[in-house]
Coordinates of C-alpha atoms in Angstrom, one line a residue:
X1462 CA 129.0 68.2 101.5
X1463 CA 130.6 68.8 98.1
X1464 CA 132.9 71.8 97.4
X1465 CA 132.1 73.8 94.2
X1466 CA 135.4 72.7 92.7
X1467 CA 134.7 69.0 93.1
X1468 CA 131.9 68.7 90.4
X1469 CA 130.3 70.4 87.5
X1470 CA 127.7 73.0 88.4
X1471 CA 124.3 71.5 89.0
X1472 CA 120.8 73.1 89.2
X1473 CA 118.6 72.5 92.2
X1474 CA 115.0 73.6 92.7
X1475 CA 113.3 75.2 95.8
X1476 CA 109.6 75.5 96.6
X1477 CA 107.6 76.4 99.6
X1478 CA 105.7 73.2 98.9
X1479 CA 108.8 71.1 98.6
X1480 CA 110.1 68.4 100.8
X1481 CA 113.1 68.1 103.1
X1482 CA 113.8 64.7 101.6
X1483 CA 113.5 65.8 98.0
X1484 CA 116.0 65.2 95.3
X1485 CA 116.0 68.9 94.3
X1486 CA 114.7 68.3 90.8
X1487 CA 112.1 70.6 89.2
X1488 CA 109.4 68.1 89.9
X1489 CA 110.7 67.2 93.4
X1490 CA 112.0 70.5 94.8
X1491 CA 113.6 71.1 98.2
X1492 CA 111.5 73.0 100.7
X1493 CA 114.3 75.5 101.5
X1494 CA 117.5 76.8 100.1
X1495 CA 119.3 76.0 103.4
X1496 CA 118.6 72.3 102.9
X1497 CA 119.8 72.5 99.3
X1498 CA 123.0 74.3 100.2
X1499 CA 123.7 71.8 103.0
X1500 CA 123.4 68.9 100.5
X1501 CA 125.0 70.5 97.4
X1502 CA 127.5 73.1 98.7
X1503 CA 128.5 76.1 96.7
X1504 CA 129.2 76.7 93.0
X1505 CA 125.7 75.5 92.0
X1506 CA 122.4 77.2 90.8
X1507 CA 119.4 77.2 93.1
X1508 CA 116.1 78.2 91.4
X1509 CA 113.2 79.3 93.6
X1510 CA 109.7 78.6 92.4
X1511 CA 107.1 81.3 92.9
X1512 CA 105.7 81.6 96.4
X1513 CA 106.3 83.0 99.9
X1514 CA 109.4 82.1 101.8
X1515 CA 108.6 83.6 105.1
X1516 CA 110.2 84.1 108.5
X1517 CA 113.7 82.5 108.1
X1518 CA 117.0 84.0 107.2
X1519 CA 118.8 82.4 104.3
X1520 CA 122.5 82.4 105.4
X1521 CA 125.4 81.6 103.1
X1522 CA 128.8 80.8 104.7
X1523 CA 132.2 80.3 103.2
X1524 CA 131.3 76.6 102.6
X1525 CA 128.8 77.9 100.0
X1526 CA 131.2 80.0 98.1
X1527 CA 131.5 79.8 94.3
X1528 CA 134.3 80.9 92.0
X1529 CA 134.7 83.4 89.2
X1530 CA 134.0 80.6 86.7
X1531 CA 131.4 78.8 88.7
X1532 CA 129.5 81.2 91.1
X1533 CA 126.8 80.2 93.5
X1534 CA 123.5 81.4 92.0
X1535 CA 120.3 82.0 93.9
X1536 CA 117.6 82.9 91.3
X1537 CA 113.9 83.4 91.3
X1538 CA 112.3 81.4 88.6
X1539 CA 110.2 84.4 87.7
X1540 CA 111.2 87.9 88.5
X1541 CA 109.8 89.2 91.8
X1542 CA 107.7 86.1 92.3
X1543 CA 109.9 84.3 94.9
X1544 CA 109.1 86.4 97.9
X1545 CA 111.4 86.5 100.9
X1546 CA 109.6 88.1 103.8
X1547 CA 109.8 88.7 107.5
X1548 CA 113.2 87.3 108.7
X1549 CA 113.9 88.6 112.2
X1550 CA 117.3 89.8 111.0
X1551 CA 118.1 89.7 107.2
X1552 CA 116.2 87.9 104.5
X1553 CA 119.5 86.9 102.9
X1554 CA 122.9 87.1 104.6
X1555 CA 126.1 86.3 102.7
X1556 CA 128.8 86.0 105.3
X1557 CA 132.4 87.1 105.0
X1558 CA 134.4 84.6 102.9
X1559 CA 131.5 83.4 100.9
X1560 CA 132.7 84.9 97.6
X1561 CA 131.2 84.8 94.1
X1562 CA 127.5 84.7 94.9
X1563 CA 124.7 85.9 92.6
X1564 CA 121.3 86.9 94.0
X1565 CA 118.8 87.4 91.2
X1566 CA 115.2 88.3 90.8
X1567 CA 113.7 88.2 94.4
X1568 CA 111.3 90.3 96.2
X1569 CA 112.7 90.9 99.7
X1570 CA 110.6 92.7 102.3
X1571 CA 109.7 92.9 106.0
X1572 CA 113.1 91.9 107.4
X1573 CA 113.9 93.0 111.0
X1574 CA 117.1 94.5 109.8
X1575 CA 118.2 94.4 106.1
X1576 CA 116.5 93.0 103.1
X1577 CA 119.8 91.6 101.6
X1578 CA 123.2 91.9 103.3
X1579 CA 126.6 90.7 102.1
X1580 CA 129.9 90.9 103.9
X1581 CA 131.6 88.9 101.1
X1582 CA 133.6 89.9 98.0
X1583 CA 132.2 89.5 94.5
X1584 CA 128.5 89.4 95.4
X1585 CA 126.1 90.4 92.7
X1586 CA 122.6 91.6 93.7
X1587 CA 120.4 92.1 90.6
X1588 CA 116.9 92.3 89.4
X1589 CA 115.4 92.4 92.9
X1590 CA 112.7 94.4 94.5
X1591 CA 113.7 95.2 98.0
X1592 CA 111.2 97.2 100.1
X1593 CA 109.8 97.9 103.6
X1594 CA 112.6 96.4 105.6
X1595 CA 113.2 97.8 109.0
X1596 CA 116.7 99.2 108.5
X1597 CA 118.4 99.0 105.1
X1598 CA 117.4 97.7 101.7
X1599 CA 120.9 96.4 100.8
X1600 CA 124.0 96.4 103.0
X1601 CA 127.5 95.6 102.0
X1602 CA 130.6 96.7 104.0
X1603 CA 134.3 96.4 103.4
X1604 CA 133.8 94.4 100.3
X1605 CA 135.6 94.2 96.9
X1606 CA 134.0 93.7 93.5
X1607 CA 130.4 93.8 94.6
X1608 CA 127.8 94.6 92.0
X1609 CA 124.3 96.1 92.8
X1610 CA 122.3 96.5 89.6
X1611 CA 118.8 96.7 88.1
X1612 CA 117.0 96.7 91.5
X1613 CA 114.0 98.6 92.9
X1614 CA 115.0 99.6 96.4
X1615 CA 112.2 101.5 98.1
X1616 CA 110.4 102.3 101.4
X1617 CA 113.2 100.9 103.6
X1618 CA 114.0 102.1 107.1
X1619 CA 112.3 104.1 109.9
X1620 CA 115.2 106.2 111.0
X1621 CA 116.4 109.4 109.2
X1622 CA 120.0 108.9 110.4
X1623 CA 120.7 105.2 110.3
X1624 CA 118.3 103.6 107.7
X1625 CA 119.1 103.8 104.0
X1626 CA 118.3 102.3 100.6
X1627 CA 121.8 101.1 100.0
X1628 CA 124.4 101.2 102.8
X1629 CA 127.8 100.1 101.4
X1630 CA 131.5 100.7 101.2
X1631 CA 134.6 99.0 99.9
X1632 CA 136.7 98.9 96.7
X1633 CA 135.7 98.4 93.1
X1634 CA 132.0 98.5 93.7
X1635 CA 129.5 98.9 90.8
X1636 CA 126.1 100.4 91.6
X1637 CA 124.2 100.9 88.4
X1638 CA 120.8 101.0 86.8
X1639 CA 118.9 100.9 90.1
X1640 CA 115.7 102.7 91.1
X1641 CA 116.3 103.9 94.7
X1642 CA 113.3 105.9 96.1
X1643 CA 111.3 106.8 99.2
X1644 CA 113.8 105.4 101.8
X1645 CA 113.8 107.0 105.2
X1646 CA 117.5 108.1 105.3
X1647 CA 119.9 108.3 102.4
X1648 CA 119.3 106.8 99.0
X1649 CA 122.9 105.7 98.6
X1650 CA 125.0 106.0 101.8
X1651 CA 128.6 105.0 100.7
X1652 CA 130.3 105.0 104.1
X1653 CA 132.8 104.8 105.9
X1654 CA 135.0 104.8 102.8
X1655 CA 134.7 103.8 99.1
X1656 CA 137.3 103.8 96.3
X1657 CA 137.7 102.9 92.6
X1658 CA 133.9 102.5 92.3
X1659 CA 131.3 103.2 89.6
X1660 CA 127.9 104.8 90.5
X1661 CA 126.0 105.1 87.2
X1662 CA 122.6 105.2 85.6
X1663 CA 120.7 105.2 88.8
X1664 CA 117.4 107.0 89.4
X1665 CA 117.5 108.3 93.0
X1666 CA 114.5 110.3 94.2
X1667 CA 112.1 110.9 97.1
X1668 CA 114.6 109.8 99.8
X1669 CA 114.2 111.7 103.0
X1670 CA 117.8 112.9 103.4
X1671 CA 120.5 112.8 100.8
X1672 CA 120.3 111.2 97.4
X1673 CA 123.9 110.2 97.5
X1674 CA 126.4 110.4 100.3
X1675 CA 129.9 109.4 99.2
X1676 CA 132.8 109.2 101.7
X1677 CA 135.9 108.5 99.6
X1678 CA 138.8 106.6 100.9
X1679 CA 141.3 109.3 102.0
X1680 CA 144.1 109.8 99.5
X1681 CA 142.6 107.4 96.9
X1682 CA 139.0 108.1 96.0
X1683 CA 138.9 107.6 92.2
X1684 CA 135.1 107.0 92.1
X1685 CA 132.9 107.8 89.1
X1686 CA 129.4 109.2 89.6
X1687 CA 128.0 109.5 86.1
X1688 CA 124.6 109.5 84.3
X1689 CA 122.5 109.5 87.4
X1690 CA 119.1 111.2 87.9
X1691 CA 118.9 112.6 91.4
X1692 CA 115.6 114.4 92.1
X1693 CA 113.4 115.5 94.9
X1694 CA 115.5 114.2 97.8
X1695 CA 116.0 116.0 101.1
X1696 CA 119.4 117.0 99.6
X1697 CA 121.3 116.0 96.5
X1698 CA 124.9 114.9 96.9
X1699 CA 127.4 115.1 99.7
X1700 CA 131.1 114.2 99.5
X1701 CA 133.9 113.8 102.0
X1702 CA 137.6 113.3 101.2
X1703 CA 137.0 113.6 97.4
X1704 CA 140.1 113.0 95.3
X1705 CA 140.3 111.9 91.7
X1706 CA 136.6 111.7 91.5
X1707 CA 134.5 112.2 88.3
X1708 CA 131.0 113.7 88.7
X1709 CA 129.5 114.1 85.2
X1710 CA 126.5 113.7 83.0
X1711 CA 124.1 113.8 85.9
X1712 CA 120.7 115.5 86.3
X1713 CA 120.5 116.9 89.9
X1714 CA 117.3 118.9 90.4
X1715 CA 114.9 120.0 93.1
X1716 CA 117.2 118.9 96.0
X1717 CA 118.1 121.3 98.7
X1718 CA 121.8 121.3 97.9
X1719 CA 125.2 119.8 97.3
X1720 CA 128.0 119.6 99.9
X1721 CA 131.7 118.8 100.0
X1722 CA 133.2 117.6 103.2
X1723 CA 129.8 118.1 104.7
X1724 CA 130.2 121.9 105.2
X1725 CA 131.9 123.4 102.1
X1726 CA 129.9 124.0 98.9
X1727 CA 131.2 121.8 96.1
X1728 CA 131.6 124.9 93.9
X1729 CA 134.7 125.8 96.0
X1730 CA 136.6 122.9 94.4
X1731 CA 138.0 125.4 91.9
X1732 CA 139.7 127.2 94.7
X1733 CA 142.7 124.8 94.7
X1734 CA 142.1 123.2 98.1
X1735 CA 144.8 120.6 98.7
X1736 CA 143.8 117.1 97.8
X1737 CA 140.9 118.2 95.6
X1738 CA 142.7 119.4 92.5
X1739 CA 141.9 116.3 90.4
X1740 CA 138.1 116.3 91.1
X1741 CA 136.3 116.6 87.8
X1742 CA 132.8 118.0 87.9
X1743 CA 131.3 118.9 84.6
X1744 CA 128.4 118.3 82.1
X1745 CA 125.8 118.2 84.9
X1746 CA 122.3 119.7 84.7
X1747 CA 121.6 121.4 88.1
X1748 CA 118.5 123.2 89.3
X1749 CA 118.8 125.3 91.3
X1750 CA 121.9 126.6 89.5
X1751 CA 125.3 126.7 91.0
X1752 CA 128.7 127.6 89.6
X1753 CA 130.4 124.3 90.5
X1754 CA 128.4 122.4 87.8
X1755 CA 131.4 122.8 85.5
X1756 CA 132.1 124.8 82.4
X1757 CA 129.6 122.7 80.4
X1758 CA 127.0 122.6 83.1
X1759 CA 123.4 123.5 82.5
X1760 CA 120.8 125.1 84.7
X1761 CA 117.3 124.6 83.2
X1762 CA 114.1 122.6 83.6
X1763 CA 115.1 119.1 82.3
X1764 CA 111.5 118.6 81.0
X1765 CA 110.7 115.2 82.6
X1766 CA 107.8 113.4 81.1
X1767 CA 105.7 112.9 84.3
X1768 CA 107.6 113.6 87.5
X1769 CA 104.4 113.5 89.6
X1770 CA 104.1 109.9 88.6
X1771 CA 107.8 109.2 89.1
X1772 CA 108.4 109.0 85.3
X1773 CA 111.7 110.8 84.7
X1774 CA 112.0 110.1 80.9
X1775 CA 113.1 113.1 78.9
X1776 CA 110.5 115.0 76.8
X1777 CA 111.3 116.2 73.3
X1778 CA 113.2 119.5 73.5
X1779 CA 114.8 118.7 76.9
X1780 CA 118.0 120.6 77.4
X1781 CA 119.6 117.3 78.7
X1782 CA 119.4 115.7 75.3
X1783 CA 122.9 115.1 73.8
X1784 CA 124.5 117.4 76.3
X1785 CA 126.7 114.9 78.0
X1786 CA 130.4 113.9 77.5
X1787 CA 131.2 110.7 75.8
X1788 CA 134.5 110.7 77.7
X1789 CA 132.7 110.3 81.0
X1790 CA 129.6 108.4 80.0
X1791 CA 128.5 105.0 81.2
X1792 CA 129.1 102.3 78.6
X1793 CA 125.5 101.2 78.6
X1794 CA 122.2 102.9 79.3
X1795 CA 119.6 102.2 82.0
X1796 CA 118.1 99.5 79.8
X1797 CA 121.5 97.7 79.5
X1798 CA 122.0 98.7 75.9
X1799 CA 125.2 99.9 74.2
X1800 CA 125.2 103.7 73.8
X1801 CA 124.7 104.7 70.1
X1802 CA 127.8 105.8 68.3
X1803 CA 128.2 109.2 66.7
X1804 CA 126.2 111.3 69.1
X1805 CA 126.9 112.8 72.5
X1806 CA 125.1 111.0 75.4
X1807 CA 122.1 112.4 77.1
X1808 CA 122.3 113.6 80.7
X1809 CA 120.8 111.5 83.5
X1810 CA 120.0 107.8 83.6
X1811 CA 117.3 107.6 80.9
X1812 CA 118.2 108.1 77.2
X1813 CA 115.9 110.3 75.1
X1814 CA 113.7 108.1 72.8
X1815 CA 110.4 109.0 71.3
X1816 CA 109.1 105.5 72.2
X1817 CA 109.5 106.4 75.9
X1818 CA 106.9 109.2 75.5
X1819 CA 104.1 106.9 74.5
X1820 CA 101.3 106.1 77.1
X1821 CA 102.5 102.5 77.1
X1822 CA 105.9 103.6 78.4
X1823 CA 104.6 105.3 81.5
X1824 CA 101.6 103.2 82.6
X1825 CA 103.7 100.9 84.8
X1826 CA 105.3 103.7 86.8
X1827 CA 103.7 104.7 90.1
X1828 CA 104.3 107.3 92.8
X1829 CA 104.1 106.8 96.5
X1830 CA 102.1 103.6 96.4
X1831 CA 104.3 100.5 97.0
X1832 CA 101.5 97.9 96.5
X1833 CA 100.2 99.4 93.2
X1834 CA 100.0 96.0 91.6
X1835 CA 98.5 94.0 94.5
X1836 CA 94.9 92.9 94.0
X1837 CA 94.8 94.0 90.4
X1838 CA 95.6 90.7 88.7
X1839 CA 98.8 92.2 87.6
X1840 CA 102.4 91.4 88.5
X1841 CA 105.0 93.9 89.4
X1842 CA 106.1 95.7 86.2
X1843 CA 109.5 95.2 84.7
X1844 CA 110.7 98.8 84.4
X1845 CA 113.9 97.7 82.5
X1846 CA 111.9 96.4 79.5
X1847 CA 112.1 99.0 76.7
X1848 CA 108.6 99.5 75.4
X1849 CA 109.6 99.6 71.8
X1850 CA 110.9 96.0 71.8
X1851 CA 109.0 94.4 74.7
X1852 CA 112.3 92.6 75.4
X1853 CA 114.6 93.3 78.3
X1854 CA 117.8 95.1 77.5
X1855 CA 120.8 92.7 77.0
X1856 CA 124.0 93.0 78.9

């Protein structure tokens, strides 16, 4: 087997109709990624043709690691159309030491444990739909530099205490631009400790327990939770060991509460409790109201477009429009576009745009029906495609 540093990155193709003795070309694809990895090693690109890849865990070991210049890439040829389903444990498992792996564009469902799990640093999980797995949607523990972005993570787990949309911890994590909804426990359970991480531009709603639970690394913290829309969860946000955190530009409505250290209301941060002096909480729209939203906090109906359908775009006249802080804002919006210059950012994950109020913009959103597109001659919609351009936002 070749190491990724021994040769220029190559592209290999995978298909459920492929052959174990294939060459791995587009016209002669391998039947499984495990065969391709065994022959090619890490640092290469594996493209999965549309189809069902059922019943087997795809495992990446340190022998399959890439590098910062030449990552190992697993990519669905068409978004959501390579379907990984029904592994007894995890549909994809990246083991400790298998650094620099990108997982892009899959549907992952029906795993006995977790849809996609990584114990390795510098894993990127993006553009996937991860649903109806027995425990977690995504799991990543003790990792550095992991990125989770642009995913739909929904209907995972069967246990209120132990099953979550995303269950992760580590250092320098980026969790952004995800839709995390209808999971049985927490939307984001960042435990046992997380530091120096970015939680931004996520839509988190309809999860049975907390929207976000963040357990900061004691004495370090330094996490940023900005421009998220956190709605209709069992509860909104809970923190433990908060220090040097920034919680700003969020919309947090119709949850049962916020908590700090599990028992103290977060508004008591202003009381000078040791270790909490540098926690910044401001420019948040909160309903019900509470004093800890910050001096620029707002308590008002955010005027969502169609919350009953799960469409949380902002209507004209929303009090969340241009009420954020540029100092704390995410660099890009939910659609991966640069924020416009010369105006204050909007609160929450979605920017206000008149084009988002058109019927076309909301027709692909659905509420409480995970197989909305099945049997309708229609593929799963791409909710990151701005309707005014019909082109995905660029990074």
